[in-house]
Amino acid sequence: MPLSQIVGNLSVWASFPAFVLYYLFYSSFEFNNPEGRVSDTTTFLNAYDFIVIGAGSSGSVVANRLTEMSDSKVLLLEAGGDETIISDIPGVVHHLQRTNIDWSYKTVPQTGSCLAFKDNRCIWPRGKVLGGTSVLNYMVYARGNKQDYDQWEADGNPGWSYKDVLPYFIKSEDNRNPYIAANKEYHGTGGYLTVEEPTYKTPLLAAFIQAGVEMGYENVDCNAAQQTGFMVAQATGRRGTRCSTAKAFLRPIRKRPNLYISMRSLVHKIIIDSSTKQATAVRFEKGGQIYEVRANKEIIVSAGTVNSPQLLMLSGIGPKDHLNSLGIPLMADLPVGDNLQDHIALGGMVFTINKPFGVVEARYYSLSSLLNYTMHGTGPLASLGGTEGVAWVKTKYAPPGDWPDIQYHFVSATPASESGLFFRYNTNMKDNVWDNYYKPIINTDMWQLIPTLLRPKSRGTIRLASNDPYAVPVIDPKYFSNNEDLDVLIEGTKIALALSKTEAFQLLGTKFYDKIFPGCESHTPWTDAYWGCFIRHYSSAIYHMTGTCKMGPSTDATAVVDPQLRVHGIKGLRVVDCSIMPNVVSGNTNVPAIMIGEKASDMIKAEWLRRKMNAIDVDREEM
């Protein structure tokens, strides 16, 4: 069903005058804003020094930092267009999926997960827009765990320990929470990326934090010295609006004369010299015309965990047998598309309350709510799609120390809080599941806790469907192919249930919605077998796909790029995005993607500075 038809059914359009007011305010602000929107390049040079493919969470950073070298011309290619007015509003995030700013990917049918969704296929939103998935996500600012990065280094990637990457997190950050920004050891101010708490909170958030304390957890800044604990969500927000990486890193530098941004430009192939194995040019389509431009220095692929391996394989870099089967000439036999990881979660755990605190549609899209947001940048529309708090806890399976294995996203809304029409469309949920399970409690005051598996052992793959660059990649995450993943998530679910029984939540009349989930009727309720069935049915991806162009030394047969993020065996080509993660970090991945962009940019600049200095030394010797 087209999005326009769905939107046409929403009661929000009864408040259309408020949207007009907001549009007029926003347009005026953009016109006078020194960080206004970027211009689209329509004519191209024959060559640039650097070509960056993908303007997402990493690519936007790389383009920014490389243009700091004023003598280097940088072309940034993005398959999508610019952000929209609607995508700027945090509270409508769940309406952005499966629109024209989303690649709208689905997995292949799964046998052990996503069983509540049509054809057993999981929805995989990926940003097709300047700013990439930072435009579609729920804006949670989280860095991962110290031990994640120390493990990367221990696995043969020098320079990627926590002490090495922390300065890059700080470098990007402009934290506007005074009590957090005061901790200079872990936080920064003055960076491009604005970080602040959402301007709207419900009383449910205080209950969530207090419930964690009752269970023995501390209320801490989980992006600082200790990750285990409960916290108010920190967000990539700015004055009540979304702070995407395009807004943070591209708009402020849009007038640099050496930056060229081309939107709606789909890259078909990276041209590689078969004899020298040098990446020389990029072929892309824009407006129905094919262009081929050279890179004098490097090509940087920042297209994301799905599209980066897709592009490498289309260019002849990937598993030999797979490429041969598609008639693609082999340039490098590498395990591109393997090692796919994702944070899988239970998405359907709902708790009702007897207080009017939930984010229900009638409050969300009222005229007063829209005007409050337009005029003051607050109210429900300033919330992170209802996400108010996050927490990291340890199950009995977790290793010693501060390395939790479950993350919670605490949400003052649930699937039944949203329009049923939108919800079923966005998730592809089977009609009988919606009708039998969620429809009876639609628009009831509720909250939701989403237990998320942090370090999955299951591994999936990305493969090409054909050698056509327009063909959708074949995505097979193989969730729960390792049963240990399910065991950990079951424990996380039971801890979530215990949290709901604390005094803090019971004061709000909290009650677990204990209707048996469709498809799990044969299991004894509340046993591990039942929870496992529930999880396998309502398996929810959390946008954290990683690993498909794995970083590792040349001795690692599973690696695609080296610790400098250079593609093994190919000169002049790097991958810079979450696909390089050897193992997914223990938290949301948007901010680590930004860190990767920052660190890679310094690597690239340092290498070309060395080459320049070496060339000067050679010239002096010849004189």
Coordinates of C-alpha atoms in Angstrom, one line a residue:
M1 CA 0.0 0.0 0.0
P2 CA 1.5 3.4 -0.9
L3 CA 2.5 5.6 2.0
S4 CA 0.3 8.4 0.8
Q5 CA -2.7 6.2 1.2
I6 CA -1.7 5.3 4.7
V7 CA -0.9 8.8 5.8
G8 CA -4.2 9.9 4.3
N9 CA -6.0 7.7 6.9
L10 CA -4.2 9.2 9.9
S11 CA -6.0 11.6 12.2
V12 CA -2.9 13.8 12.1
W13 CA -4.1 15.4 9.0
A14 CA -7.0 16.9 11.0
S15 CA -4.2 19.1 12.4
F16 CA -2.9 20.1 9.0
P17 CA -2.8 23.9 9.9
A18 CA -0.2 23.1 12.6
F19 CA 2.0 21.5 10.0
V20 CA 1.6 24.6 7.8
L21 CA 2.7 26.7 10.7
Y22 CA 5.7 24.4 11.3
Y23 CA 6.6 24.4 7.7
L24 CA 6.6 28.2 7.5
F25 CA 8.7 28.5 10.7
Y26 CA 11.1 25.8 9.5
S27 CA 11.5 27.3 6.0
S28 CA 12.3 30.7 7.4
F29 CA 14.8 29.2 9.8
E30 CA 16.5 27.2 7.0
F31 CA 16.8 30.3 4.8
N32 CA 18.6 32.3 7.5
N33 CA 20.4 29.3 9.0
P34 CA 24.2 29.5 8.6
E35 CA 24.1 25.7 8.6
G36 CA 21.5 25.5 5.9
R37 CA 21.0 22.6 3.5
V38 CA 23.7 21.5 1.0
S39 CA 23.7 22.0 -2.7
D40 CA 23.5 19.2 -5.2
T41 CA 26.3 18.8 -7.7
T42 CA 25.0 18.3 -11.2
T43 CA 28.3 18.6 -13.3
F44 CA 31.4 16.6 -12.6
L45 CA 35.1 17.0 -12.9
N46 CA 37.0 14.2 -14.7
A47 CA 38.8 13.4 -11.5
Y48 CA 38.8 14.1 -7.7
D49 CA 41.4 13.3 -5.1
F50 CA 39.0 11.3 -3.0
I51 CA 35.7 9.8 -3.8
V52 CA 33.5 8.9 -0.8
I53 CA 30.6 6.5 -1.5
G54 CA 27.7 6.9 0.9
A55 CA 26.8 10.0 3.0
G56 CA 25.7 8.1 6.1
S57 CA 27.0 8.1 9.6
S58 CA 30.6 7.4 8.6
G59 CA 30.7 8.9 5.1
S60 CA 29.5 12.3 6.2
V61 CA 32.3 12.5 8.7
V62 CA 34.9 11.3 6.2
A63 CA 33.8 14.0 3.7
N64 CA 34.0 16.6 6.4
R65 CA 37.5 15.7 7.6
L66 CA 39.1 15.1 4.2
T67 CA 38.0 18.5 3.0
E68 CA 40.0 20.0 5.9
M69 CA 42.9 19.4 3.5
S70 CA 42.2 22.4 1.3
D71 CA 44.3 21.1 -1.6
S72 CA 42.2 17.9 -1.9
K73 CA 39.0 17.8 -3.9
V74 CA 36.4 15.4 -2.4
L75 CA 33.3 14.0 -4.2
L76 CA 30.6 12.6 -1.9
L77 CA 28.1 10.3 -3.7
E78 CA 24.8 9.5 -2.0
A79 CA 22.1 7.3 -3.5
G80 CA 19.3 9.1 -1.7
G81 CA 18.2 12.7 -1.5
D82 CA 18.2 15.2 1.3
E83 CA 16.4 14.9 4.7
T84 CA 12.8 16.0 4.9
I85 CA 10.9 18.3 7.3
I86 CA 9.2 15.3 8.8
S87 CA 12.4 13.3 9.4
D88 CA 13.6 16.2 11.6
I89 CA 10.9 15.5 14.1
P90 CA 12.1 12.8 16.6
G91 CA 8.6 11.7 17.6
V92 CA 7.5 10.5 14.1
V93 CA 10.4 8.2 13.6
H94 CA 8.2 5.1 13.2
H95 CA 6.5 6.7 10.2
L96 CA 9.8 7.1 8.3
Q97 CA 10.3 3.4 7.5
R98 CA 9.4 2.1 4.1
T99 CA 9.3 5.5 2.6
N100 CA 11.6 6.9 -0.1
I101 CA 14.3 7.7 2.4
D102 CA 14.6 4.0 3.4
W103 CA 16.1 1.2 1.3
S104 CA 13.2 -0.9 2.6
Y105 CA 15.1 -4.1 2.8
K106 CA 13.7 -7.4 4.0
T107 CA 15.6 -10.5 4.9
V108 CA 15.1 -13.9 3.2
P109 CA 12.4 -16.0 5.0
Q110 CA 13.7 -17.1 8.4
T111 CA 13.1 -20.5 10.0
G112 CA 13.9 -19.7 13.6
S113 CA 13.0 -16.0 13.9
C114 CA 10.5 -13.3 12.7
L115 CA 7.8 -15.9 12.6
A116 CA 5.1 -13.4 13.4
F117 CA 5.8 -11.5 10.2
K118 CA 4.6 -12.1 6.7
D119 CA 6.6 -14.8 4.9
N120 CA 8.8 -15.0 8.1
R121 CA 10.8 -12.1 6.7
C122 CA 12.3 -9.4 9.0
I123 CA 12.2 -5.7 8.1
W124 CA 15.6 -4.1 7.8
P125 CA 15.3 -0.3 7.6
R126 CA 18.4 1.4 6.1
G127 CA 18.7 5.1 5.4
K128 CA 18.7 6.1 1.7
V129 CA 19.3 9.8 2.4
L130 CA 22.0 12.3 3.3
G131 CA 22.8 11.2 6.9
G132 CA 22.0 7.6 6.1
T133 CA 20.4 5.6 9.0
S134 CA 21.1 8.5 11.4
V135 CA 17.9 9.9 9.8
L136 CA 15.8 6.8 10.5
N137 CA 17.1 5.7 13.9
Y138 CA 15.8 6.5 17.4
M139 CA 18.7 8.8 18.1
V140 CA 20.1 7.0 21.2
Y141 CA 23.7 8.1 21.8
A142 CA 25.7 5.1 23.0
R143 CA 29.3 4.1 22.4
G144 CA 29.5 0.4 23.3
N145 CA 31.7 -1.2 26.0
K146 CA 35.4 -0.6 26.6
Q147 CA 36.1 -4.3 26.3
D148 CA 34.5 -4.5 22.8
Y149 CA 37.3 -2.3 21.5
D150 CA 40.1 -3.9 23.5
Q151 CA 39.0 -7.2 22.0
W152 CA 39.3 -5.8 18.5
E153 CA 42.9 -4.9 19.2
A154 CA 43.6 -8.3 20.8
D155 CA 42.3 -9.9 17.6
G156 CA 45.1 -8.3 15.6
N157 CA 43.9 -4.7 15.0
P158 CA 46.4 -2.4 16.7
G159 CA 45.2 1.1 17.3
W160 CA 41.6 0.1 17.9
S161 CA 41.6 -0.4 21.7
Y162 CA 39.3 1.7 23.9
K163 CA 42.0 4.1 24.8
D164 CA 42.7 4.6 21.1
V165 CA 39.1 5.2 20.0
L166 CA 37.9 7.3 23.0
P167 CA 39.5 10.5 21.8
Y168 CA 37.5 10.2 18.6
F169 CA 34.2 9.9 20.4
I170 CA 35.1 13.0 22.3
K171 CA 36.3 14.8 19.2
S172 CA 32.9 14.6 17.5
E173 CA 30.8 15.5 20.6
D174 CA 29.1 18.7 21.6
N175 CA 27.4 17.5 24.8
R176 CA 24.9 20.0 26.1
N177 CA 24.0 18.2 29.4
P178 CA 26.1 20.2 31.9
Y179 CA 26.3 17.4 34.4
I180 CA 27.6 15.0 31.8
A181 CA 29.8 17.4 29.8
A182 CA 31.6 18.2 33.0
N183 CA 33.2 14.8 32.9
K184 CA 36.0 15.8 30.5
E185 CA 37.7 12.5 30.7
Y186 CA 34.9 10.9 28.7
H187 CA 32.9 13.7 27.1
G188 CA 33.5 16.7 24.8
T189 CA 31.9 20.0 23.9
G190 CA 32.3 22.0 20.7
G191 CA 32.3 19.1 18.3
Y192 CA 30.0 18.9 15.3
L193 CA 27.6 16.3 16.8
T194 CA 25.1 17.8 19.3
V195 CA 24.2 15.4 22.2
E196 CA 21.5 16.2 24.7
E197 CA 18.7 14.6 26.7
P198 CA 15.3 14.7 25.0
T199 CA 13.3 17.8 26.0
Y200 CA 10.2 15.7 26.7
K201 CA 10.0 13.0 29.4
T202 CA 7.0 11.2 31.1
P203 CA 6.9 10.1 34.8
L204 CA 7.5 6.6 33.5
L205 CA 11.2 7.4 33.0
A206 CA 11.6 8.2 36.7
A207 CA 10.0 4.8 37.5
F208 CA 12.3 3.0 35.1
I209 CA 15.4 4.5 36.7
Q210 CA 14.1 3.8 40.2
A211 CA 13.2 0.3 39.3
G212 CA 16.7 -0.3 38.2
V213 CA 18.0 1.0 41.5
E214 CA 15.6 -1.3 43.4
M215 CA 17.1 -4.2 41.5
G216 CA 20.6 -3.2 42.6
Y217 CA 21.7 -1.3 39.5
E218 CA 23.2 2.2 39.6
N219 CA 21.9 5.2 37.8
V220 CA 25.1 6.1 35.8
D221 CA 26.3 7.7 32.6
C222 CA 26.7 4.4 30.6
N223 CA 29.0 6.3 28.1
A224 CA 31.6 7.0 30.8
A225 CA 33.5 4.9 33.3
Q226 CA 30.9 2.2 33.8
Q227 CA 28.4 0.8 31.3
T228 CA 26.4 -1.5 33.5
G229 CA 23.4 0.4 34.9
F230 CA 20.4 2.5 34.0
M231 CA 20.3 6.0 32.5
V232 CA 18.2 8.7 30.9
A233 CA 18.7 8.3 27.2
Q234 CA 21.3 10.6 25.7
A235 CA 20.4 11.6 22.2
T236 CA 21.8 12.9 18.9
G237 CA 19.4 15.9 19.1
R238 CA 19.5 19.6 18.7
R239 CA 16.9 21.9 20.2
G240 CA 14.2 19.3 20.1
T241 CA 15.0 18.2 16.5
R242 CA 17.1 15.3 15.1
C243 CA 20.8 15.9 14.7
S244 CA 21.7 13.6 11.8
T245 CA 25.2 13.2 10.6
A246 CA 24.2 15.3 7.5
K247 CA 23.1 18.1 9.8
A248 CA 26.1 17.8 12.0
F249 CA 29.0 17.2 9.6
L250 CA 27.9 18.3 6.1
R251 CA 25.7 21.4 6.5
P252 CA 28.4 23.5 8.4
I253 CA 31.0 22.9 5.7
R254 CA 28.7 23.1 2.7
K255 CA 30.5 26.1 1.3
R256 CA 34.0 24.6 1.3
P257 CA 35.1 24.9 -2.4
N258 CA 36.7 21.5 -2.4
L259 CA 33.6 19.6 -1.3
Y260 CA 31.3 18.2 -4.0
I261 CA 28.1 16.4 -3.0
S262 CA 26.0 14.5 -5.5
M263 CA 22.6 13.2 -4.3
R264 CA 20.5 10.5 -6.0
S265 CA 23.7 9.0 -7.4
L266 CA 23.7 5.2 -7.4
V267 CA 27.1 3.7 -7.7
H268 CA 27.3 0.7 -10.1
K269 CA 30.9 -0.3 -9.8
I270 CA 34.4 0.6 -8.6
I271 CA 36.8 0.3 -11.5
I272 CA 39.9 -1.7 -10.6
D273 CA 42.9 -2.2 -12.9
S274 CA 43.2 -6.0 -13.2
S275 CA 47.0 -6.0 -13.6
T276 CA 47.9 -3.5 -10.9
K277 CA 44.9 -4.1 -8.6
Q278 CA 44.6 -0.4 -8.2
A279 CA 41.1 1.1 -7.7
T280 CA 41.0 3.9 -10.2
A281 CA 37.5 5.2 -10.7
V282 CA 33.8 5.0 -9.8
R283 CA 30.9 4.4 -12.2
F284 CA 27.5 5.8 -11.1
E285 CA 24.1 6.7 -12.4
K286 CA 22.4 10.0 -11.8
G287 CA 19.3 11.3 -13.5
G288 CA 19.4 8.4 -16.0
Q289 CA 22.9 9.2 -17.1
I290 CA 26.0 7.1 -16.5
Y291 CA 29.2 8.9 -15.2
E292 CA 32.7 7.6 -14.6
V293 CA 35.0 9.7 -12.6
R294 CA 38.6 9.0 -11.5
A295 CA 40.1 9.1 -8.0
N296 CA 43.6 10.4 -8.0
K297 CA 44.3 9.2 -4.4
E298 CA 41.6 6.9 -2.8
I299 CA 38.1 5.6 -3.0
I300 CA 36.3 5.3 0.4
V301 CA 33.3 3.0 0.6
S302 CA 30.9 4.1 3.4
A303 CA 27.7 2.6 2.0
G304 CA 26.9 0.6 5.2
T305 CA 26.7 -3.0 6.2
V306 CA 24.4 -4.0 3.4
N307 CA 25.5 -1.8 0.5
S308 CA 29.2 -1.8 1.1
P309 CA 29.6 -5.6 0.6
Q310 CA 27.1 -5.3 -2.3
L311 CA 29.3 -2.7 -4.1
L312 CA 32.5 -4.6 -3.4
M313 CA 31.1 -7.8 -4.9
L314 CA 29.7 -5.9 -7.9
S315 CA 33.3 -4.7 -8.4
G316 CA 34.8 -8.1 -8.3
I317 CA 35.8 -8.3 -4.6
G318 CA 34.2 -11.1 -2.8
P319 CA 33.9 -14.9 -2.5
K320 CA 35.3 -16.4 -5.7
D321 CA 32.6 -19.1 -6.3
H322 CA 29.8 -16.6 -5.7
L323 CA 31.2 -14.0 -8.1
N324 CA 32.0 -16.7 -10.7
S325 CA 28.4 -17.9 -10.6
L326 CA 27.2 -14.4 -11.5
G327 CA 29.8 -13.8 -14.2
I328 CA 31.6 -11.1 -12.3
P329 CA 35.4 -10.9 -13.1
L330 CA 37.3 -11.7 -9.9
M331 CA 39.7 -9.0 -8.6
A332 CA 40.2 -10.3 -5.0
D333 CA 38.9 -13.5 -3.4
L334 CA 37.8 -12.2 0.0
P335 CA 35.0 -13.2 2.4
V336 CA 32.9 -10.1 1.7
G337 CA 29.4 -10.4 3.0
D338 CA 30.3 -13.0 5.7
N339 CA 30.3 -12.3 9.4
L340 CA 27.0 -10.5 9.4
Q341 CA 25.8 -9.7 12.9
D342 CA 22.9 -7.8 14.4
H343 CA 21.4 -7.0 17.8
I344 CA 18.3 -9.1 17.8
A345 CA 15.6 -8.3 20.4
L346 CA 12.2 -9.2 21.7
G347 CA 10.0 -6.5 20.4
G348 CA 6.6 -7.4 21.8
M349 CA 6.8 -7.2 25.6
V350 CA 4.0 -4.9 26.8
F351 CA 3.0 -3.6 30.2
T352 CA -0.2 -1.8 30.9
I353 CA -0.6 1.0 33.6
N354 CA -3.5 2.8 35.2
K355 CA -2.0 6.3 34.9
P356 CA -2.3 8.6 31.8
F357 CA 1.4 8.6 31.1
G358 CA 1.8 6.5 28.0
V359 CA 2.5 7.9 24.5
V360 CA -0.8 7.1 22.9
E361 CA -1.8 8.4 19.5
A362 CA -4.5 10.8 20.7
R363 CA -2.0 12.7 22.8
Y364 CA 0.8 12.4 20.2
Y365 CA -1.0 14.0 17.3
S366 CA -3.2 16.5 19.0
L367 CA -3.2 20.1 17.8
S368 CA -1.7 21.2 21.2
S369 CA 1.1 18.7 20.8
L370 CA 1.9 19.9 17.3
L371 CA 1.8 23.6 18.3
N372 CA 3.9 22.9 21.4
Y373 CA 6.6 21.3 19.2
T374 CA 6.4 24.0 16.6
M375 CA 6.8 26.8 19.0
H376 CA 8.9 25.4 21.8
G377 CA 10.6 22.2 20.5
T378 CA 9.1 20.1 23.2
G379 CA 6.1 17.8 23.9
P380 CA 5.6 14.2 22.8
L381 CA 6.9 14.9 19.3
A382 CA 10.3 15.8 20.8
S383 CA 10.6 12.3 22.3
L384 CA 12.7 9.6 20.7
G385 CA 9.8 7.8 19.3
G386 CA 8.8 7.2 22.9
T387 CA 12.3 5.9 23.9
E388 CA 13.1 7.5 27.2
G389 CA 15.7 5.4 28.9
V390 CA 18.3 2.7 28.3
A391 CA 20.1 0.2 30.5
W392 CA 22.7 -2.5 30.4
V393 CA 22.4 -5.6 32.6
K394 CA 24.2 -8.9 33.0
T395 CA 22.6 -12.3 32.8
K396 CA 24.1 -15.4 34.3
Y397 CA 25.8 -16.0 31.0
A398 CA 27.8 -12.7 31.0
P399 CA 31.6 -12.7 31.5
P400 CA 33.1 -11.2 34.6
G401 CA 33.5 -7.5 35.0
D402 CA 31.7 -4.6 33.4
W403 CA 30.7 -6.3 30.2
P404 CA 26.9 -6.7 30.2
D405 CA 25.2 -8.9 27.6
I406 CA 21.7 -7.4 27.5
Q407 CA 20.6 -3.9 26.7
Y408 CA 17.1 -2.5 27.4
H409 CA 15.4 0.3 25.5
F410 CA 12.6 1.6 27.7
V411 CA 9.8 3.0 25.7
S412 CA 6.7 4.9 26.9
A413 CA 4.8 3.5 23.9
T414 CA 4.1 0.1 22.5
P415 CA 3.1 -1.4 19.2
A416 CA -0.5 -0.9 20.2
S417 CA 0.0 2.8 20.9
E418 CA 0.5 3.4 17.3
S419 CA -1.9 3.4 14.4
G420 CA -2.6 -0.3 13.6
L421 CA -2.5 0.5 9.9
F422 CA 0.9 2.1 10.2
F423 CA 2.3 -0.6 12.5
R424 CA 1.3 -3.5 10.3
Y425 CA 2.6 -1.8 7.3
N426 CA 6.0 -0.8 8.8
T427 CA 6.7 -4.2 10.4
N428 CA 5.0 -6.5 7.9
M429 CA 3.2 -8.2 10.8
K430 CA 0.8 -11.0 10.0
D431 CA -2.8 -9.8 10.2
N432 CA -3.9 -12.5 12.6
V433 CA -1.1 -11.6 15.1
W434 CA -2.2 -7.9 15.1
D435 CA -5.9 -8.7 15.3
N436 CA -5.6 -11.3 18.0
Y437 CA -2.9 -9.9 20.2
Y438 CA -2.5 -6.1 19.9
K439 CA -5.7 -4.8 18.5
P440 CA -7.7 -5.4 21.8
I441 CA -5.4 -3.0 23.7
I442 CA -4.9 -0.3 21.1
N443 CA -4.4 3.2 22.6
T444 CA -4.3 1.8 26.2
D445 CA -1.7 3.5 28.5
M446 CA 1.3 1.2 28.4
W447 CA 5.1 1.0 28.4
Q448 CA 7.5 -1.4 26.7
L449 CA 10.8 -2.9 27.6
I450 CA 12.9 -4.2 24.6
P451 CA 15.5 -6.7 25.8
T452 CA 18.3 -6.8 23.2
L453 CA 21.1 -9.4 22.7
L454 CA 24.4 -7.5 22.7
R455 CA 27.0 -10.0 21.5
P456 CA 25.3 -12.6 19.2
K457 CA 27.2 -15.7 18.2
S458 CA 25.0 -16.3 15.2
R459 CA 26.5 -15.1 11.9
G460 CA 24.7 -14.4 8.6
T461 CA 25.5 -13.3 5.1
I462 CA 24.9 -10.7 2.4
R463 CA 25.0 -12.0 -1.1
L464 CA 24.2 -10.6 -4.6
A465 CA 20.9 -11.6 -6.2
S466 CA 22.5 -10.9 -9.6
N467 CA 25.1 -8.7 -11.2
D468 CA 22.5 -5.9 -11.6
P469 CA 23.4 -3.0 -9.3
Y470 CA 19.6 -2.3 -8.9
A471 CA 18.9 -5.8 -7.7
V472 CA 18.1 -6.0 -3.9
P473 CA 20.9 -7.9 -2.0
V474 CA 20.1 -11.3 -0.5
I475 CA 20.1 -10.7 3.3
D476 CA 20.2 -13.8 5.6
P477 CA 21.0 -12.9 9.2
K478 CA 20.4 -16.5 10.4
Y479 CA 19.2 -15.2 13.8
F480 CA 19.4 -17.8 16.6
S481 CA 21.3 -20.3 14.4
N482 CA 23.5 -20.5 17.5
N483 CA 21.1 -21.5 20.4
E484 CA 23.2 -19.7 23.0
D485 CA 21.9 -16.4 21.6
L486 CA 18.3 -17.5 22.5
D487 CA 19.4 -18.6 25.9
V488 CA 20.8 -15.2 26.8
L489 CA 17.8 -13.3 25.4
I490 CA 15.4 -15.5 27.4
E491 CA 17.3 -14.5 30.6
G492 CA 17.1 -10.9 29.5
T493 CA 13.4 -11.2 29.1
K494 CA 13.0 -12.7 32.6
I495 CA 14.9 -9.8 34.1
A496 CA 12.6 -7.4 32.3
L497 CA 9.6 -9.1 33.8
A498 CA 11.2 -8.9 37.3
L499 CA 11.8 -5.1 36.7
S500 CA 8.1 -4.6 36.1
K501 CA 7.3 -6.0 39.5
T502 CA 9.4 -3.5 41.5
E503 CA 7.6 -1.0 43.7
A504 CA 8.4 1.9 41.4
F505 CA 6.4 0.3 38.6
Q506 CA 3.7 -1.2 40.8
L507 CA 2.9 2.3 42.0
L508 CA 1.7 3.0 38.5
G509 CA -0.4 -0.1 38.4
T510 CA 1.9 -1.9 36.0
K511 CA 0.7 -5.3 34.8
F512 CA 2.3 -7.5 32.2
Y513 CA 0.1 -8.0 29.2
D514 CA -0.1 -11.8 29.6
K515 CA -2.2 -12.8 26.7
I516 CA -0.5 -15.9 25.0
F517 CA 1.3 -14.8 21.9
P518 CA -0.1 -16.3 18.7
G519 CA 1.9 -19.4 17.7
C520 CA 3.0 -20.2 21.2
E521 CA -0.1 -21.7 22.5
S522 CA 1.4 -25.2 22.8
H523 CA 4.0 -24.0 25.4
T524 CA 3.4 -23.7 29.1
P525 CA 3.3 -20.0 29.8
W526 CA 6.3 -18.2 31.3
T527 CA 8.6 -21.2 31.0
D528 CA 11.9 -20.8 29.0
A529 CA 10.3 -22.7 26.2
Y530 CA 7.4 -20.2 26.0
W531 CA 9.7 -17.2 26.2
G532 CA 11.9 -18.8 23.5
C533 CA 8.8 -19.2 21.3
F534 CA 7.8 -15.6 21.9
I535 CA 11.2 -14.3 20.9
R536 CA 11.4 -16.4 17.8
H537 CA 8.0 -15.0 16.7
Y538 CA 8.4 -11.4 17.6
S539 CA 12.1 -11.0 16.6
S540 CA 13.0 -7.3 16.3
A541 CA 16.0 -5.9 14.6
I542 CA 17.4 -2.8 16.2
Y543 CA 19.2 -1.2 13.2
H544 CA 22.6 -2.5 14.4
M545 CA 23.8 -4.6 11.4
T546 CA 27.6 -4.9 11.2
G547 CA 30.6 -7.0 10.3
T548 CA 30.3 -7.8 6.6
C549 CA 33.6 -6.3 5.6
K550 CA 35.5 -7.5 8.7
M551 CA 38.7 -5.8 9.9
G552 CA 41.6 -8.0 10.5
P553 CA 45.3 -8.6 9.7
S554 CA 46.4 -10.3 6.5
T555 CA 46.8 -13.5 8.5
D556 CA 43.1 -13.6 9.2
A557 CA 41.3 -15.6 6.5
T558 CA 38.0 -14.1 7.6
A559 CA 39.1 -10.4 7.2
V560 CA 38.3 -8.1 4.3
V561 CA 40.1 -4.9 5.4
D562 CA 43.3 -4.4 7.4
P563 CA 43.5 -2.3 10.6
Q564 CA 44.0 0.8 8.4
L565 CA 40.7 -0.2 6.7
R566 CA 42.4 -0.8 3.4
V567 CA 40.9 -3.7 1.3
H568 CA 43.3 -6.6 1.4
G569 CA 45.0 -7.0 -2.0
I570 CA 43.5 -3.8 -3.6
K571 CA 45.3 -0.5 -3.6
G572 CA 43.5 2.9 -3.2
L573 CA 40.4 1.4 -1.7
R574 CA 39.1 1.5 1.9
V575 CA 35.9 0.6 3.7
V576 CA 34.8 3.0 6.4
D577 CA 31.5 2.1 8.2
C578 CA 30.1 -0.4 10.6
S579 CA 30.7 -3.3 8.2
I580 CA 34.4 -3.3 9.3
M581 CA 33.5 -4.3 12.9
P582 CA 35.0 -7.7 13.7
N583 CA 32.4 -8.0 16.4
V584 CA 29.4 -5.8 17.0
V585 CA 29.8 -3.4 19.9
S586 CA 27.7 -3.7 23.0
G587 CA 25.3 -0.9 22.3
N588 CA 23.8 1.2 19.5
T589 CA 26.0 1.6 16.5
N590 CA 25.4 5.1 15.1
V591 CA 27.9 6.8 17.3
P592 CA 30.6 4.0 16.8
A593 CA 30.1 4.5 13.0
I594 CA 30.8 8.2 13.5
M595 CA 33.9 7.3 15.6
I596 CA 35.1 5.0 12.8
G597 CA 34.7 7.8 10.3
E598 CA 36.7 10.2 12.5
K599 CA 39.5 7.6 13.1
A600 CA 39.7 6.6 9.4
S601 CA 39.9 10.2 8.3
D602 CA 43.0 10.7 10.5
M603 CA 44.5 7.5 9.1
I604 CA 43.9 8.7 5.5
K605 CA 45.3 12.2 6.1
A606 CA 48.3 10.9 7.9
E607 CA 49.1 8.5 5.0
W608 CA 48.9 11.2 2.4
L609 CA 50.9 13.6 4.5
R610 CA 53.6 11.0 4.7
R611 CA 53.6 10.4 1.0
K612 CA 53.8 14.2 0.4
M613 CA 56.7 14.5 2.8
N614 CA 58.5 11.6 1.2
A615 CA 58.0 13.1 -2.3
I616 CA 59.5 16.4 -1.0
D617 CA 62.5 14.5 0.4
V618 CA 63.0 12.7 -2.9
D619 CA 62.9 16.0 -4.8
R620 CA 65.5 17.4 -2.5
E621 CA 67.8 14.5 -3.0
E622 CA 67.5 14.8 -6.8
M623 CA 68.4 18.5 -6.6

